[in-house]
Amino acid sequence: MYTVKSTLPDETLKVVGEALQGALVDLVDLSLVAKQTHWNVVGPRFRSIHLQLDEVVDSARSYSDIVAERASALGISPDGRVGTVAGSTGIATTAEGWQRDTDAVATLVAALSAVVARMRERMTATGEVDSVTEDIFIQVTGDLEKHHWMFQAENVG
Amino acid sequence: MYTVKSTLPDETLKVVGEALQGALVDLVDLSLVAKQTHWNVVGPRFRSIHLQLDEVVDSARSYSDIVAERASALGISPDGRVGTVAGSTGIATTAEGWQRDTDAVATLVAALSAVVARMRERMTATGEVDSVTEDIFIQVTGDLEKHHWMFQAENVG
Amino acid sequence: MYTVKSTLPDETLKVVGEALQGALVDLVDLSLVAKQTHWNVVGPRFRSIHLQLDEVVDSARSYSDIVAERASALGISPDGRVGTVAGSTGIATTAEGWQRDTDAVATLVAALSAVVARMRERMTATGEVDSVTEDIFIQVTGDLEKHHWMFQAENVG
Amino acid sequence: MYTVKSTLPDETLKVVGEALQGALVDLVDLSLVAKQTHWNVVGPRFRSIHLQLDEVVDSARSYSDIVAERASALGISPDGRVGTVAGSTGIATTAEGWQRDTDAVATLVAALSAVVARMRERMTATGEVDSVTEDIFIQVTGDLEKHHWMFQAENVG
Amino acid sequence: MYTVKSTLPDETLKVVGEALQGALVDLVDLSLVAKQTHWNVVGPRFRSIHLQLDEVVDSARSYSDIVAERASALGISPDGRVGTVAGSTGIATTAEGWQRDTDAVATLVAALSAVVARMRERMTATGEVDSVTEDIFIQVTGDLEKHHWMFQAENVG
Amino acid sequence: MYTVKSTLPDETLKVVGEALQGALVDLVDLSLVAKQTHWNVVGPRFRSIHLQLDEVVDSARSYSDIVAERASALGISPDGRVGTVAGSTGIATTAEGWQRDTDAVATLVAALSAVVARMRERMTATGEVDSVTEDIFIQVTGDLEKHHWMFQAENVG
Amino acid sequence: MYTVKSTLPDETLKVVGEALQGALVDLVDLSLVAKQTHWNVVGPRFRSIHLQLDEVVDSARSYSDIVAERASALGISPDGRVGTVAGSTGIATTAEGWQRDTDAVATLVAALSAVVARMRERMTATGEVDSVTEDIFIQVTGDLEKHHWMFQAENVG
Amino acid sequence: MYTVKSTLPDETLKVVGEALQGALVDLVDLSLVAKQTHWNVVGPRFRSIHLQLDEVVDSARSYSDIVAERASALGISPDGRVGTVAGSTGIATTAEGWQRDTDAVATLVAALSAVVARMRERMTATGEVDSVTEDIFIQVTGDLEKHHWMFQAENVG
Amino acid sequence: MYTVKSTLPDETLKVVGEALQGALVDLVDLSLVAKQTHWNVVGPRFRSIHLQLDEVVDSARSYSDIVAERASALGISPDGRVGTVAGSTGIATTAEGWQRDTDAVATLVAALSAVVARMRERMTATGEVDSVTEDIFIQVTGDLEKHHWMFQAENVG
Amino acid sequence: MYTVKSTLPDETLKVVGEALQGALVDLVDLSLVAKQTHWNVVGPRFRSIHLQLDEVVDSARSYSDIVAERASALGISPDGRVGTVAGSTGIATTAEGWQRDTDAVATLVAALSAVVARMRERMTATGEVDSVTEDIFIQVTGDLEKHHWMFQAENVG
Amino acid sequence: MYTVKSTLPDETLKVVGEALQGALVDLVDLSLVAKQTHWNVVGPRFRSIHLQLDEVVDSARSYSDIVAERASALGISPDGRVGTVAGSTGIATTAEGWQRDTDAVATLVAALSAVVARMRERMTATGEVDSVTEDIFIQVTGDLEKHHWMFQAENVG
Amino acid sequence: MYTVKSTLPDETLKVVGEALQGALVDLVDLSLVAKQTHWNVVGPRFRSIHLQLDEVVDSARSYSDIVAERASALGISPDGRVGTVAGSTGIATTAEGWQRDTDAVATLVAALSAVVARMRERMTATGEVDSVTEDIFIQVTGDLEKHHWMFQAENVG
C-alpha cells in the first residue's frame, strides 16, 4: 500500500529481505530467551550469570533494531510481532521454571550456536548482493560469537 | 524443583502469582507491538510517532523486568517465553506491513486501553493481599495511562 | 469539545478531578511563593535559605507537572492559569518587599502547613476511588512534610 | 525597611526598577501560559508542540530568575506574587480547556508577540541609564523572538 | 525540649514513631552486617558476593536515611546511636572472623528474612494511620525482598 | 610538494583518490543543503523536520571528516574548498527562500537519493582495490539510506 | 510566498537583513577554509594546528547557525547554499594541496582578518537599528579576534 | 580457619592489626554519631550543619572501608559488628533527642578531637613497622583534622 | 618587540588598553582577597560564607582570564604579575588573621563596591570606542553586582 | 585440554589463528614502543608528541584486546606473554635512552609502517575464510594508517 | 646526550633509578600476565575472574606510567621496551594455553606475591633518600596487596 | 583573637606554620607567573605552551588551597594577600611584555626549580614533627618536579 522506494534493484531485494526478516525473528527471540533465563537462573553462580545474561539482552535488542530499520530503509516492512516470532524462530523452546546455573549456561550456548549458524548463512547470502546488509551481519555474528565463547568458557568442567 | 522461599503465606501466593504472570505477558507483548509500529509507521507524523513509540518500549521493557523480578522475589517462577506470550497476551494482533500514522496511533490507544483495564483488575486483586505488589501495579497503571492520554491527544481530529 | 477518553468511570472522575485541580493550584502558588521569598530574603542566613528555597521551587514545579498531566491522562482538562491560581490558592498572600530571614522561614512553614493539610484531605478522598492518583498525593505529601520539618528546624529559637 | 544599597544613582533606579518589575510579571505569566498550553494541547501535532512548549517554559523561568535577581542586585525588591502577576501581566487570558494544536500555536504567537513588544520598550528605556540591565533585555528579546519565529513557522498554512 | 510540630494528630504519632524507630535500628544494623560480611567473606564466589553485599549496604544506608528523616518530619526524634542499635536490633549477631561464601550467603538470607518480617508488620501497622509512612515501608520491603531472593538463588545447592 | 607516503601501491591510488574526493564534495554539499533547509522550512511539521535535518547535518559533517582524513592518510590531498564543492557536487541546486515542509522533505529525499547512488558506485569501485576505503563507503551508504527511508516515510500522503 | 512576520519595522529590516546574510556567507566559508587547512596542513606543528583549526570550525559553525536563525526570527530567509557562498564570500580562495604549517597559519590570519573587518562594519550598521542583532555581531567579533590573536602569536618568528 | 597469607612478618602483624581494628571501630561510630546529629540538629544553622554533617559521614564511611580492607589485605579479619563498635568505641555517647545547633557542633568537635588523638597514636605505632598502613592513617588524620577545624570555626562565638 | 597586530585603530587602543589593564589588576586582587577571607573566616556562618567566597573566586579568576586574553587579542600585552597587582589594585588591604563572619562579609561588600565603581567607568570609557570590550565589562559588572547584593543581604542586621 | 568449540570449520581455523596471533604480538609491542617513546621524547615538540603517542597506545591496547578475544571466541588460545612478544614482534627494537622529537616521530612512522604492511596481508588472508575476522583487520589497518599519516605529516621538513 | 637536570643530588640518583627501573619492568610484565590470563581463563568462575583481572591490568598500567614518569622527572631515562621487560622481570613465565579458573587465580597470587616483595625492598631503599619516590612505592604496594588478598580469598577451598 | 585549637603541641606549631606559610606564598606566586606567561607567550609553540601553562596554574591553585587549609586546620591563620605574596615570594620577577616561547619555557623551568628546592626543605623540616603536613609537601614536590621535567624536555635544543 504505502511504498518506501528502495535504493536496491528488485531482483536482490528478495534475498536481502528474507535474510533480514529471519535475523529479526532470531534476535527478538534471543532477547526473550536471555531475559527468561535472567529471571529463572538459580545456583552458586546466580549473580554472575544474571548480570551476564543482561549483556546478551542488550546485544539482541540493539541488533534487532538495527536489522529491522535496515529492512525499512530498503523498503521492506519488517515483522517482529509475537506470533511471527513464535512461529519462525530458530531457537528451541526454553525449559519452564527455575533453571540451575549449569543448565542456564547450556541453554545460552545452544541458542547462540543456533543463531550464529543461521547468521553466517545470511552473511554469505547477502554478501553477494548488498555489502551494507552483509556488514550488519558481520557485526552481529562477531558479537554473538563472543557471547558464545564466554558462556562456553563458563561451562568448562 | 529448586525452591525460592517466599515471604508471603501460601494462600496469597496464588493470587499474586497469577497477577504478576499476566502482567508480564501483557508488558512483553506491549514492547513488541510498540517496536513493530516504531518500524512500520509512515505518514507526515512519522518522526514524532517513531520517537514516541520508543518511550512506550522503554516503559514496557522496564516494567516487565520489575514485574518478573517481583515474581522471582516471591518464589514464583516467571514465564516470559515467546510461546507463552503469543498464547496469553491481552493485546489484539497488530496488522501486518506499513501503517499509516493515524492507524499507528489507533493501534497504540487500543493496546494501552486493553492493558490498563487488566492492570486495574490486578491492582485491586493484589491490593487485598500484598501492598508491595499492588504498589508496582499502581506505578505501571499510572505510567501506561499517561501514554494512553498522549496517543489519544495525537488522534484528536 | 475535544475529548480524551478516561480509563476511570464517570462517577469517580468528579472527585478525582477536583482533588487534582485543587492540588495543581496550590503547587503552582507554592512555587511562586518560594521564588518570591528566594528573591526577597535578607539577614545572616540569606545564602542558606536562598538555596533551600530553590529546592522547594523544584519540588513544587515538578509535582505541579505530575499532577496536571495526571488530570490530562484521566481526560480532565487542568487549569493552571494565573487568574485561576490567584483566585483559588490555599496559601495566604505573602508580604510585600524584603523579608528578614526569620520571617522568610515562617512564611514557608505557614505555606507548607496549609498545603499539607489540603493534600492529606485529597489523599483520603482519592484513595477510595483511584489508587494511582492517591499515590501521587502520597509522594507530594511526604516531600512537602520533609520541607516543613526543615524550615521548622531552622526557626527553633 | 531592610535596604540593599544600589550601585546606581537614585534618579535612574526608578526607570530601571519599573522595567525589571514589568518584565518579571510578563515572564512569570509566559511560563504559566506555556505550561497551561503544554497540558491542554490536542491534535495531530500534540507531541511536537507539547515538547516545544516546555522549551518556552524553560526560557521564561530562567529569565524571570535573572530579571528578579537583577532587581535585587540593584536594591529593588522584585514582586512575582501570583496576585501581582494576575493584575499586571501584558498577556491576554488564555482560553479554558483543551486546545486544538493550531489554536495552541496561535496562542503562543500572540503571547510572545505581546511580550516582545514590551521588552523592546524596556530595552530602549534602560539602554540610556544602565547597560547591564539593557544587556539582559537584549538576551531576553533575542530568545523570545526566536521562539516567536518557530511558532509562526509552525502555523504557516 | 525543642519541638518540631507534627502534621499528624498525637494519637497516631505513637504507632508511627515506634514503627519508624524500629525500622531505623534494623536498617542501620543491616548495613553493618552486610559490610562485615563484605570484608570477611572468602571462597570461590568471593568477588561476586563481595560486590553484591555492597548493594545491600547501599540499600540499607539509603533507607535508614529516609526512615530517620521521615521521623524528623513528623516531629519524632530518631535514635540511630550505636548503643541503641546494639540493644534493639532484630538481627542475630553475626559470627566472628572469616566467613566461607556459603555461610556468608546464609547470614544474609537470615538477616533479610528477619528484617522483612518486621517491616511487613510495620507496613500493616502504619497503613491504618499514615499512608505516607506506609509507602516508605512498601518501598523498603519490596527492595529487601528482592535482595532476599537473590541471596537465596545463590545458595540453591 | 610535501609528500605523505602511501601504504597503497600507486596504481590503485587513482581509483581510491577519485572516489574519496567525489564523496567529500557530495558530503560537504549535503551538510549545506540540510542546513539551508533547516533554516528555511515552514509548515505544520516545522519543528519535527527542523530537528531531523540537524541529524543529517551531523552525519554529513562527521562522514566528510572521515572521508577527507582517509584521503590524507593515503597521501592524497583532499579538496573541500567552497569553489570545488560548488563546481562538482552531485546534488541539484536547492530552491531559494522559505520552503513548505512537504517540499523540504522532497528536497532531502532527492539529495539523499542522488548521493546514495554515487556512493554505491564508489563502494564497488574501491572494493576491488582497498577494503579499508570500501568499508567507509559501506558505513556512509548505510547511514544515508536510513535517512533516505525516514524522509520518504514522512512524505507518504 | 510564506511569510514570517517580523518584530522589526520594514525600514530597518533591509539593513539588518543584508548584514546577517553577509555574515552567514563569511562564516560558512570560514568553516570550510578551516576544515580544508585542518586536512592539508603538514610540518612540525601539524598536530597543534590541526587541533586548533577544529576550534575555528566549531566557532564558525556555531555562529553561522546563530546568524541564520536570527535572520529567520526576523522574517528574512537566510541563504547558505554552496553557490551563494562561493559567489559572495569575503575570504580569498585558499591554495590547493598540502600546506606547510607556517602557510596554514598565515592563511587563517588572513581569513580571520578579512572577516573581522566586515563584521565590525555590520556591528556598526545594525547597532543603530537593532541591538539584538548587534549583540550577536559583538559576540562573533570578540571570538574571531581571539582566534586572530592566537594564530598571529603562532607565527611570530 | 580460613587463612589469608600476609605479606608482613608475624611479629609486626599484631601492632598493625590492633591499630587497624581500633581505627575501624572509631570510624564506624563516627559515621553513626554524625548521622544521628544530622537527623536531630535544630536551630538557625540547621541546614548548613545538616549538610556539613553528611560530609563527615562520607569521610568516615569511606575510611572505614579502606581501613577494614587494609586489615583483610594483611590477613587480619576486621570486626565492625555493632556490638564490637558499641563496646570499644573511643567516642563518648551522644545525647538523646533534638540537639540545638551549637550543641551539635560541640558534639562533633569533641568526637573528632577524640578520634584524631587516637589516630595520631596509630600513625606513630604503625610508622615503625608498615609504611603502607601508616600512610592510610596519615590520610585519615589529615582529613579529620580538616573537619575538626571547620566545626571549631563554626562555634567561634 | 614581538607584535600582535590589532584590529582596532591606534588612537583607540590606549583607552581600551588602560581599561583592560586596570580591570585585570582589580580582578586578580579580588580573587586573592576572596581566597584570603575563605581561609580565615570564623563564626556561626563559617560554612555558608566559606562556600560563597569560592563563587567569588571562580568569577574573579574566570573574568581575569577573559580580560587578559581580550588585551592580548588586541595586541596589548597584559600585566598580571604580583608586583603590578600589589602596586595598582583598587581594593584596600585586607586585615590580617582570622576574621569574624560579619567582618568577612563587610570586607567583601567593600571590595566589590570599589571594583564595581571602577568597572562602570571602564564600561563607559570603552563603550565609545570598542563595543566588544564594553560588552565584557557589562558582563563583569552585572556578575559582581550580583555578588555585591548577596553579601549585602547577608549582613542585614 | 580445555576446549572452546569453534563456529568455524577446522580447515580455516589455522589461517585465521595465525593471523590473529601475529596481530596480537604486533599490537602489544606497538603499545610498548609508543609508551617507551612517550616517556623518553625530548625537544621543542615534546608536549605535542607526548600526548599524540598516548593516542597510539590507546589504539594498540584496545585492538590487542579485540584481536585476542576474537581468537578466544574462535577457540584459539591467544598468546600475549612478554617472551612471545619479544620473540616474534614485527617491529624493530627501539633505541635506548632519551629521543629527540624528530627521531621519536621517525620511530613511530617506521613501527606503524611495518605493522600496517603485515596487517594488510592478514586482511587478505582472512578475507577468504572469515569475514568477521577480516573486518577487525580492516578497522585496525584504517586506524593505524591514520596514525601513520599524522606522524608523517609531523616530520615534513 | 640530551640531559634532563635532576632535583636530586647525583649520589642518590643511582639508588632511586634502579628502584624505579626495576618497578617499571615488574609492572609492565604484571599487566601482560594479567591480560594473558584474562583471555585464557576458563571454568565456572570465568566471568568473575575475567573482570577482576582487568582491574589488575588497570592498576599495573596506571602505576607503570607513574613510575616511568617519576624516573623521567628525575632525569633518568626509563626503559620499558619488550626485550628489557622479558629479560629482567621478577615474575615467572605464565603457562601456555587455556587456564582453569583455579590455576588462573594461583598464577595471579604468585605474580602479585613476587612483585610485592620486590616493591617492599624498593620502598625501604628509596625511603632513605627520596620521600617522593618512596611515596609512590607505598601506593603501589598497598594497591597490589589488596589485589593479592582478593585473589587469595577467591582460592580458599 | 579568635582561636582555632590545634591538634599539634605548641612547640611544633612554629616549624609547621612557617613551612606552610612559605609554601602558600610560593604557590600563589607560581599561579600568577604561569598565568602571566600563558597570556604573553608568542612563537611557533604558542598553543602547546599556552595550554601547558594552564596545567601549572591548576596545580598551583589546587595546592595553595590545600596548604592554606592545612594551616587553618592546625589553628594557624594563613596569609595569601597580594602584598604578602609580593614581599616574600621565592620566585624572581618575570620579565614584562610578550615572551618568545623559548624564554617562556626558561621562565617556568627557573620558577619551578626555585620552588622545588624550597619545598624539599619544608618536606624535611616538617617530616620530623608532623607526618600529615610532610605528606602534603611530598605530593606538591612530586607534582612540581613532573612539571619541571616537562618544561626542561621542551627546551632541549
PDB file of C-alpha atoms in Angstrom, chain B residues 7-145:
ATOM      1  CA  THR B   7       7.982 -14.111  52.471  1.00  0.00           C
ATOM      2  CA  LEU B   8       4.243 -14.386  51.730  1.00  0.00           C
ATOM      3  CA  PRO B   9       1.929 -17.141  53.080  1.00  0.00           C
ATOM      4  CA  ASP B  10       0.930 -19.835  50.548  1.00  0.00           C
ATOM      5  CA  GLU B  11      -2.717 -18.850  50.343  1.00  0.00           C
ATOM      6  CA  THR B  12      -1.991 -15.403  48.944  1.00  0.00           C
ATOM      7  CA  LEU B  13       0.777 -16.568  46.603  1.00  0.00           C
ATOM      8  CA  LYS B  14      -1.662 -17.934  44.018  1.00  0.00           C
ATOM      9  CA  VAL B  15      -3.482 -14.599  43.615  1.00  0.00           C
ATOM     10  CA  VAL B  16      -0.286 -12.597  43.451  1.00  0.00           C
ATOM     11  CA  GLY B  17       1.397 -15.111  41.144  1.00  0.00           C
ATOM     12  CA  GLU B  18      -1.407 -15.024  38.571  1.00  0.00           C
ATOM     13  CA  ALA B  19      -1.497 -11.240  38.561  1.00  0.00           C
ATOM     14  CA  LEU B  20       2.259 -10.959  38.045  1.00  0.00           C
ATOM     15  CA  GLN B  21       2.361 -13.633  35.323  1.00  0.00           C
ATOM     16  CA  GLY B  22      -0.497 -11.964  33.446  1.00  0.00           C
ATOM     17  CA  ALA B  23       1.159  -8.561  33.716  1.00  0.00           C
ATOM     18  CA  LEU B  24       4.473  -9.946  32.490  1.00  0.00           C
ATOM     19  CA  VAL B  25       2.875 -11.338  29.339  1.00  0.00           C
ATOM     20  CA  ASP B  26       0.996  -8.125  28.580  1.00  0.00           C
ATOM     21  CA  LEU B  27       4.091  -5.966  29.062  1.00  0.00           C
ATOM     22  CA  VAL B  28       6.358  -8.139  26.918  1.00  0.00           C
ATOM     23  CA  ASP B  29       3.796  -8.051  24.121  1.00  0.00           C
ATOM     24  CA  LEU B  30       3.297  -4.306  24.528  1.00  0.00           C
ATOM     25  CA  SER B  31       7.021  -3.826  23.992  1.00  0.00           C
ATOM     26  CA  LEU B  32       6.865  -5.923  20.796  1.00  0.00           C
ATOM     27  CA  VAL B  33       3.751  -4.154  19.487  1.00  0.00           C
ATOM     28  CA  ALA B  34       5.314  -0.745  20.092  1.00  0.00           C
ATOM     29  CA  LYS B  35       8.567  -1.756  18.360  1.00  0.00           C
ATOM     30  CA  GLN B  36       6.629  -3.257  15.399  1.00  0.00           C
ATOM     31  CA  THR B  37       4.775   0.045  14.991  1.00  0.00           C
ATOM     32  CA  HIS B  38       8.009   2.022  15.505  1.00  0.00           C
ATOM     33  CA  TRP B  39       9.483   0.253  12.453  1.00  0.00           C
ATOM     34  CA  ASN B  40       6.392   0.294  10.224  1.00  0.00           C
ATOM     35  CA  VAL B  41       4.774   3.697  10.741  1.00  0.00           C
ATOM     36  CA  VAL B  42       4.614   6.058   7.739  1.00  0.00           C
ATOM     37  CA  GLY B  43       2.965   9.419   7.158  1.00  0.00           C
ATOM     38  CA  PRO B  44       3.534  13.092   7.922  1.00  0.00           C
ATOM     39  CA  ARG B  45       3.855  12.436  11.642  1.00  0.00           C
ATOM     40  CA  PHE B  46       6.398   9.634  11.106  1.00  0.00           C
ATOM     41  CA  ARG B  47       9.287  11.053  13.095  1.00  0.00           C
ATOM     42  CA  SER B  48       7.268  12.281  16.043  1.00  0.00           C
ATOM     43  CA  ILE B  49       5.434   8.961  16.494  1.00  0.00           C
ATOM     44  CA  HIS B  50       8.555   6.889  15.747  1.00  0.00           C
ATOM     45  CA  LEU B  51      10.230   8.569  18.750  1.00  0.00           C
ATOM     46  CA  GLN B  52       7.136   8.477  20.973  1.00  0.00           C
ATOM     47  CA  LEU B  53       6.822   4.718  20.425  1.00  0.00           C
ATOM     48  CA  ASP B  54      10.312   4.103  21.774  1.00  0.00           C
ATOM     49  CA  GLU B  55       9.241   5.712  25.046  1.00  0.00           C
ATOM     50  CA  VAL B  56       6.492   3.113  25.288  1.00  0.00           C
ATOM     51  CA  VAL B  57       9.068   0.404  24.537  1.00  0.00           C
ATOM     52  CA  ASP B  58      11.253   1.722  27.366  1.00  0.00           C
ATOM     53  CA  SER B  59       8.328   1.737  29.814  1.00  0.00           C
ATOM     54  CA  ALA B  60       7.189  -1.738  28.824  1.00  0.00           C
ATOM     55  CA  ARG B  61      10.652  -3.269  28.989  1.00  0.00           C
ATOM     56  CA  SER B  62      11.449  -1.660  32.307  1.00  0.00           C
ATOM     57  CA  TYR B  63       8.173  -2.716  33.942  1.00  0.00           C
ATOM     58  CA  SER B  64       8.334  -6.256  32.536  1.00  0.00           C
ATOM     59  CA  ASP B  65      11.664  -6.614  34.340  1.00  0.00           C
ATOM     60  CA  ILE B  66      10.272  -5.211  37.591  1.00  0.00           C
ATOM     61  CA  VAL B  67       7.214  -7.448  37.416  1.00  0.00           C
ATOM     62  CA  ALA B  68       9.191 -10.617  36.602  1.00  0.00           C
ATOM     63  CA  GLU B  69      11.741  -9.971  39.351  1.00  0.00           C
ATOM     64  CA  ARG B  70       8.900  -9.331  41.821  1.00  0.00           C
ATOM     65  CA  ALA B  71       7.580 -12.809  40.952  1.00  0.00           C
ATOM     66  CA  SER B  72      11.034 -14.317  41.479  1.00  0.00           C
ATOM     67  CA  ALA B  73      11.406 -12.442  44.768  1.00  0.00           C
ATOM     68  CA  LEU B  74       8.198 -14.140  45.945  1.00  0.00           C
ATOM     69  CA  GLY B  75       9.395 -17.586  44.869  1.00  0.00           C
ATOM     70  CA  ILE B  76       7.182 -17.708  41.756  1.00  0.00           C
ATOM     71  CA  SER B  77       8.978 -18.633  38.508  1.00  0.00           C
ATOM     72  CA  PRO B  78       8.020 -16.045  35.858  1.00  0.00           C
ATOM     73  CA  ASP B  79       7.327 -17.176  32.291  1.00  0.00           C
ATOM     74  CA  GLY B  80       8.155 -14.669  29.547  1.00  0.00           C
ATOM     75  CA  ARG B  81       8.890 -17.130  26.735  1.00  0.00           C
ATOM     76  CA  VAL B  82       7.707 -16.228  23.273  1.00  0.00           C
ATOM     77  CA  GLY B  83       5.200 -19.087  23.072  1.00  0.00           C
ATOM     78  CA  THR B  84       3.669 -18.170  26.400  1.00  0.00           C
ATOM     79  CA  VAL B  85       3.391 -14.524  25.396  1.00  0.00           C
ATOM     80  CA  ALA B  86       1.892 -15.374  21.995  1.00  0.00           C
ATOM     81  CA  GLY B  87      -0.675 -17.670  23.658  1.00  0.00           C
ATOM     82  CA  SER B  88      -1.887 -15.481  26.517  1.00  0.00           C
ATOM     83  CA  THR B  89      -1.408 -11.803  25.644  1.00  0.00           C
ATOM     84  CA  GLY B  90      -4.288  -9.426  26.249  1.00  0.00           C
ATOM     85  CA  ILE B  91      -3.463  -7.314  23.184  1.00  0.00           C
ATOM     86  CA  ALA B  92      -5.081  -7.963  19.781  1.00  0.00           C
ATOM     87  CA  THR B  93      -2.778  -8.937  16.882  1.00  0.00           C
ATOM     88  CA  THR B  94      -1.303  -5.902  15.144  1.00  0.00           C
ATOM     89  CA  ALA B  95      -1.894  -5.505  11.396  1.00  0.00           C
ATOM     90  CA  GLU B  96       0.863  -6.630   9.035  1.00  0.00           C
ATOM     91  CA  GLY B  97       3.019  -4.241   6.985  1.00  0.00           C
ATOM     92  CA  TRP B  98       3.395  -0.463   6.814  1.00  0.00           C
ATOM     93  CA  GLN B  99       0.996   1.505   8.976  1.00  0.00           C
ATOM     94  CA  ARG B 100      -0.314   4.992   8.243  1.00  0.00           C
ATOM     95  CA  ASP B 101       0.423   7.291  11.232  1.00  0.00           C
ATOM     96  CA  THR B 102      -3.249   7.668  12.162  1.00  0.00           C
ATOM     97  CA  ASP B 103      -3.603   3.896  12.291  1.00  0.00           C
ATOM     98  CA  ALA B 104      -0.385   3.521  14.252  1.00  0.00           C
ATOM     99  CA  VAL B 105      -1.734   5.847  16.912  1.00  0.00           C
ATOM    100  CA  ALA B 106      -5.054   3.985  17.000  1.00  0.00           C
ATOM    101  CA  THR B 107      -3.194   0.685  17.422  1.00  0.00           C
ATOM    102  CA  LEU B 108      -1.435   2.029  20.470  1.00  0.00           C
ATOM    103  CA  VAL B 109      -4.542   3.561  22.018  1.00  0.00           C
ATOM    104  CA  ALA B 110      -6.278   0.190  21.718  1.00  0.00           C
ATOM    105  CA  ALA B 111      -3.310  -1.791  23.090  1.00  0.00           C
ATOM    106  CA  LEU B 112      -2.808   0.559  26.027  1.00  0.00           C
ATOM    107  CA  SER B 113      -6.534   0.625  26.774  1.00  0.00           C
ATOM    108  CA  ALA B 114      -6.652  -3.176  26.921  1.00  0.00           C
ATOM    109  CA  VAL B 115      -3.588  -3.465  29.140  1.00  0.00           C
ATOM    110  CA  VAL B 116      -4.682  -0.682  31.518  1.00  0.00           C
ATOM    111  CA  ALA B 117      -8.032  -2.381  32.116  1.00  0.00           C
ATOM    112  CA  ARG B 118      -6.321  -5.644  33.063  1.00  0.00           C
ATOM    113  CA  MET B 119      -3.747  -3.859  35.232  1.00  0.00           C
ATOM    114  CA  ARG B 120      -6.523  -2.138  37.203  1.00  0.00           C
ATOM    115  CA  GLU B 121      -8.012  -5.558  37.971  1.00  0.00           C
ATOM    116  CA  ARG B 122      -4.613  -6.836  39.113  1.00  0.00           C
ATOM    117  CA  MET B 123      -4.159  -3.737  41.257  1.00  0.00           C
ATOM    118  CA  THR B 124      -7.420  -4.473  43.031  1.00  0.00           C
ATOM    119  CA  ALA B 125      -6.787  -8.195  43.368  1.00  0.00           C
ATOM    120  CA  THR B 126      -3.323  -7.862  44.870  1.00  0.00           C
ATOM    121  CA  GLY B 127      -4.197  -4.824  46.994  1.00  0.00           C
ATOM    122  CA  GLU B 128      -6.024  -7.119  49.380  1.00  0.00           C
ATOM    123  CA  VAL B 129      -3.078  -9.447  49.938  1.00  0.00           C
ATOM    124  CA  ASP B 130       0.267  -7.767  49.156  1.00  0.00           C
ATOM    125  CA  SER B 131       0.774  -3.997  49.209  1.00  0.00           C
ATOM    126  CA  VAL B 132       4.245  -4.310  47.687  1.00  0.00           C
ATOM    127  CA  THR B 133       2.947  -5.967  44.530  1.00  0.00           C
ATOM    128  CA  GLU B 134      -0.051  -3.608  44.441  1.00  0.00           C
ATOM    129  CA  ASP B 135       2.343  -0.683  44.512  1.00  0.00           C
ATOM    130  CA  ILE B 136       4.080  -1.970  41.369  1.00  0.00           C
ATOM    131  CA  PHE B 137       0.743  -2.170  39.556  1.00  0.00           C
ATOM    132  CA  ILE B 138      -0.056   1.384  40.680  1.00  0.00           C
ATOM    133  CA  GLN B 139       3.160   2.615  39.096  1.00  0.00           C
ATOM    134  CA  VAL B 140       2.583   0.611  35.885  1.00  0.00           C
ATOM    135  CA  THR B 141      -1.001   1.783  35.548  1.00  0.00           C
ATOM    136  CA  GLY B 142      -0.173   5.433  36.119  1.00  0.00           C
ATOM    137  CA  ASP B 143       2.568   5.334  33.539  1.00  0.00           C
ATOM    138  CA  LEU B 144       0.503   3.489  30.907  1.00  0.00           C
ATOM    139  CA  GLU B 145      -2.446   5.857  31.453  1.00  0.00           C
TER     140      GLU B 145
END
